[in-house]
Amino acid sequence: QVQLVESGGGKVQTGGSLRLSCVASGRLFTIYSMGWYRQAPGKERELVARINLSGATDYLDSVKGRFTISRDSAKDTIFLQMNNLRPEDTGIYYCWHLAYGSENYWGQGTQVTISS
């Protein structure tokens, strides 16, 4: 079992920045990919950014150049640095880890609200 806990959400003005953190615990040896999804009200979740064990990353087109995903393997933590935020970035952001066997693990979510 894997537990994920997000933090760092909040409310900022357009153009502001936030840094999200996700601490993982439990049986992590089968995890091979991790990242962040987000969900706006009435919409489906979309993958924002992901990172694998080698450090390779991928981003949603709309956040490229603005968001950066990173990880601290020693602390079982991943981060999402979000700059130049826009109202369209508003939503609940979920930490996500993928294990072998196609097992998806989710955090409880942290609210990100961009005004204007």
PDB file of C-alpha atoms in Angstrom:
ATOM      1  CA  GLN A   1       0.000   0.000   0.000  1.00  0.00           C
ATOM      2  CA  VAL A   2       1.146   3.533  -0.834  1.00  0.00           C
ATOM      3  CA  GLN A   3       0.060   6.728   0.874  1.00  0.00           C
ATOM      4  CA  LEU A   4       0.489  10.145  -0.722  1.00  0.00           C
ATOM      5  CA  VAL A   5       0.068  13.469   1.054  1.00  0.00           C
ATOM      6  CA  GLU A   6       0.077  16.755  -0.841  1.00  0.00           C
ATOM      7  CA  SER A   7       0.720  20.229   0.488  1.00  0.00           C
ATOM      8  CA  GLY A   8       1.440  23.709  -0.796  1.00  0.00           C
ATOM      9  CA  GLY A   9      -1.827  24.661  -2.426  1.00  0.00           C
ATOM     10  CA  GLY A  10      -3.427  28.024  -1.925  1.00  0.00           C
ATOM     11  CA  LYS A  11      -4.791  31.121  -3.593  1.00  0.00           C
ATOM     12  CA  VAL A  12      -2.681  33.496  -5.647  1.00  0.00           C
ATOM     13  CA  GLN A  13      -3.172  36.184  -8.237  1.00  0.00           C
ATOM     14  CA  THR A  14      -2.608  35.656 -11.921  1.00  0.00           C
ATOM     15  CA  GLY A  15       1.122  35.591 -12.558  1.00  0.00           C
ATOM     16  CA  GLY A  16       1.961  34.288  -9.107  1.00  0.00           C
ATOM     17  CA  SER A  17       3.741  31.122  -8.084  1.00  0.00           C
ATOM     18  CA  LEU A  18       3.114  28.088  -5.910  1.00  0.00           C
ATOM     19  CA  ARG A  19       5.190  25.079  -4.995  1.00  0.00           C
ATOM     20  CA  LEU A  20       3.399  21.793  -4.340  1.00  0.00           C
ATOM     21  CA  SER A  21       4.924  18.934  -2.397  1.00  0.00           C
ATOM     22  CA  CYS A  22       3.931  15.289  -2.145  1.00  0.00           C
ATOM     23  CA  VAL A  23       5.376  12.930   0.431  1.00  0.00           C
ATOM     24  CA  ALA A  24       5.002   9.212  -0.219  1.00  0.00           C
ATOM     25  CA  SER A  25       5.057   6.435   2.324  1.00  0.00           C
ATOM     26  CA  GLY A  26       4.404   2.726   2.432  1.00  0.00           C
ATOM     27  CA  ARG A  27       5.583   0.058   0.042  1.00  0.00           C
ATOM     28  CA  LEU A  28       7.276   2.160  -2.624  1.00  0.00           C
ATOM     29  CA  PHE A  29       9.611  -0.334  -4.265  1.00  0.00           C
ATOM     30  CA  THR A  30       7.200  -1.040  -7.126  1.00  0.00           C
ATOM     31  CA  ILE A  31       6.726   2.624  -8.066  1.00  0.00           C
ATOM     32  CA  TYR A  32       8.219   3.557 -11.419  1.00  0.00           C
ATOM     33  CA  SER A  33       6.416   6.740 -12.422  1.00  0.00           C
ATOM     34  CA  MET A  34       4.970   9.640 -10.495  1.00  0.00           C
ATOM     35  CA  GLY A  35       3.542  13.076 -11.039  1.00  0.00           C
ATOM     36  CA  TRP A  36       0.651  15.460 -10.728  1.00  0.00           C
ATOM     37  CA  TYR A  37      -2.877  15.481 -12.067  1.00  0.00           C
ATOM     38  CA  ARG A  38      -5.393  18.265 -11.713  1.00  0.00           C
ATOM     39  CA  GLN A  39      -9.158  18.472 -11.925  1.00  0.00           C
ATOM     40  CA  ALA A  40     -11.296  21.539 -12.426  1.00  0.00           C
ATOM     41  CA  PRO A  41     -14.964  21.484 -11.344  1.00  0.00           C
ATOM     42  CA  GLY A  42     -17.072  19.557 -13.829  1.00  0.00           C
ATOM     43  CA  LYS A  43     -14.060  18.343 -15.790  1.00  0.00           C
ATOM     44  CA  GLU A  44     -12.020  15.181 -15.946  1.00  0.00           C
ATOM     45  CA  ARG A  45      -8.632  14.836 -14.381  1.00  0.00           C
ATOM     46  CA  GLU A  46      -5.711  15.635 -16.638  1.00  0.00           C
ATOM     47  CA  LEU A  47      -2.063  14.760 -16.273  1.00  0.00           C
ATOM     48  CA  VAL A  48      -0.055  17.906 -15.637  1.00  0.00           C
ATOM     49  CA  ALA A  49       3.457  16.551 -15.223  1.00  0.00           C
ATOM     50  CA  ARG A  50       5.222  13.266 -14.631  1.00  0.00           C
ATOM     51  CA  ILE A  51       8.689  12.074 -13.772  1.00  0.00           C
ATOM     52  CA  ASN A  52      10.220   8.615 -13.837  1.00  0.00           C
ATOM     53  CA  LEU A  53      12.995   7.044 -11.807  1.00  0.00           C
ATOM     54  CA  SER A  54      15.659   8.194 -14.248  1.00  0.00           C
ATOM     55  CA  GLY A  55      14.537  11.797 -13.891  1.00  0.00           C
ATOM     56  CA  ALA A  56      12.948  12.073 -17.325  1.00  0.00           C
ATOM     57  CA  THR A  57       9.962  14.413 -17.331  1.00  0.00           C
ATOM     58  CA  ASP A  58       6.919  15.183 -19.418  1.00  0.00           C
ATOM     59  CA  TYR A  59       4.408  18.022 -19.239  1.00  0.00           C
ATOM     60  CA  LEU A  60       0.967  18.985 -20.368  1.00  0.00           C
ATOM     61  CA  ASP A  61       1.405  21.331 -23.327  1.00  0.00           C
ATOM     62  CA  SER A  62      -0.348  24.220 -21.600  1.00  0.00           C
ATOM     63  CA  VAL A  63       2.085  24.227 -18.660  1.00  0.00           C
ATOM     64  CA  LYS A  64       5.357  23.768 -20.534  1.00  0.00           C
ATOM     65  CA  GLY A  65       7.794  26.511 -19.659  1.00  0.00           C
ATOM     66  CA  ARG A  66       5.813  27.446 -16.552  1.00  0.00           C
ATOM     67  CA  PHE A  67       5.778  24.313 -14.392  1.00  0.00           C
ATOM     68  CA  THR A  68       8.689  22.171 -13.264  1.00  0.00           C
ATOM     69  CA  ILE A  69       8.413  18.744 -11.680  1.00  0.00           C
ATOM     70  CA  SER A  70      11.244  17.381  -9.567  1.00  0.00           C
ATOM     71  CA  ARG A  71      11.905  14.741  -6.952  1.00  0.00           C
ATOM     72  CA  ASP A  72      13.959  14.115  -3.851  1.00  0.00           C
ATOM     73  CA  SER A  73      14.355  10.354  -3.743  1.00  0.00           C
ATOM     74  CA  ALA A  74      15.988  10.398  -0.305  1.00  0.00           C
ATOM     75  CA  LYS A  75      12.824  11.929   1.146  1.00  0.00           C
ATOM     76  CA  ASP A  76      10.330  10.082  -1.092  1.00  0.00           C
ATOM     77  CA  THR A  77       9.023  13.455  -2.159  1.00  0.00           C
ATOM     78  CA  ILE A  78       8.077  15.027  -5.463  1.00  0.00           C
ATOM     79  CA  PHE A  79       7.468  18.691  -6.150  1.00  0.00           C
ATOM     80  CA  LEU A  80       5.676  20.843  -8.654  1.00  0.00           C
ATOM     81  CA  GLN A  81       6.958  24.378  -9.030  1.00  0.00           C
ATOM     82  CA  MET A  82       4.267  26.446 -10.723  1.00  0.00           C
ATOM     83  CA  ASN A  83       5.134  29.868 -12.100  1.00  0.00           C
ATOM     84  CA  ASN A  84       3.198  32.430 -14.115  1.00  0.00           C
ATOM     85  CA  LEU A  85      -0.062  30.941 -12.932  1.00  0.00           C
ATOM     86  CA  ARG A  86      -3.259  31.558 -14.864  1.00  0.00           C
ATOM     87  CA  PRO A  87      -6.939  31.223 -13.927  1.00  0.00           C
ATOM     88  CA  GLU A  88      -7.090  28.125 -16.134  1.00  0.00           C
ATOM     89  CA  ASP A  89      -4.676  26.453 -13.710  1.00  0.00           C
ATOM     90  CA  THR A  90      -7.313  26.517 -10.977  1.00  0.00           C
ATOM     91  CA  GLY A  91      -8.335  23.120  -9.681  1.00  0.00           C
ATOM     92  CA  ILE A  92      -7.560  20.368  -7.261  1.00  0.00           C
ATOM     93  CA  TYR A  93      -4.078  19.000  -7.763  1.00  0.00           C
ATOM     94  CA  TYR A  94      -3.514  15.339  -7.011  1.00  0.00           C
ATOM     95  CA  CYS A  95      -0.238  13.610  -6.434  1.00  0.00           C
ATOM     96  CA  TRP A  96      -0.075  10.382  -8.437  1.00  0.00           C
ATOM     97  CA  HIS A  97       2.206   7.355  -8.325  1.00  0.00           C
ATOM     98  CA  LEU A  98       2.128   4.420 -10.719  1.00  0.00           C
ATOM     99  CA  ALA A  99       3.247   0.957  -9.703  1.00  0.00           C
ATOM    100  CA  TYR A 100       4.000  -2.144 -11.719  1.00  0.00           C
ATOM    101  CA  GLY A 101       0.770  -3.966 -12.426  1.00  0.00           C
ATOM    102  CA  SER A 102      -0.857  -0.695 -13.484  1.00  0.00           C
ATOM    103  CA  GLU A 103      -1.728   0.192  -9.893  1.00  0.00           C
ATOM    104  CA  ASN A 104      -2.499   3.892  -9.484  1.00  0.00           C
ATOM    105  CA  TYR A 105      -2.151   5.663  -6.155  1.00  0.00           C
ATOM    106  CA  TRP A 106      -3.646   9.057  -5.404  1.00  0.00           C
ATOM    107  CA  GLY A 107      -3.245  11.732  -2.801  1.00  0.00           C
ATOM    108  CA  GLN A 108      -6.235  13.491  -1.286  1.00  0.00           C
ATOM    109  CA  GLY A 109      -5.647  16.607  -3.358  1.00  0.00           C
ATOM    110  CA  THR A 110      -4.712  20.185  -2.635  1.00  0.00           C
ATOM    111  CA  GLN A 111      -6.703  23.161  -3.877  1.00  0.00           C
ATOM    112  CA  VAL A 112      -5.035  25.668  -6.178  1.00  0.00           C
ATOM    113  CA  THR A 113      -6.994  28.830  -6.927  1.00  0.00           C
ATOM    114  CA  ILE A 114      -5.815  31.535  -9.301  1.00  0.00           C
ATOM    115  CA  SER A 115      -7.830  34.736  -9.220  1.00  0.00           C
ATOM    116  CA  SER A 116      -8.627  37.074 -12.126  1.00  0.00           C
TER     117      SER A 116
END
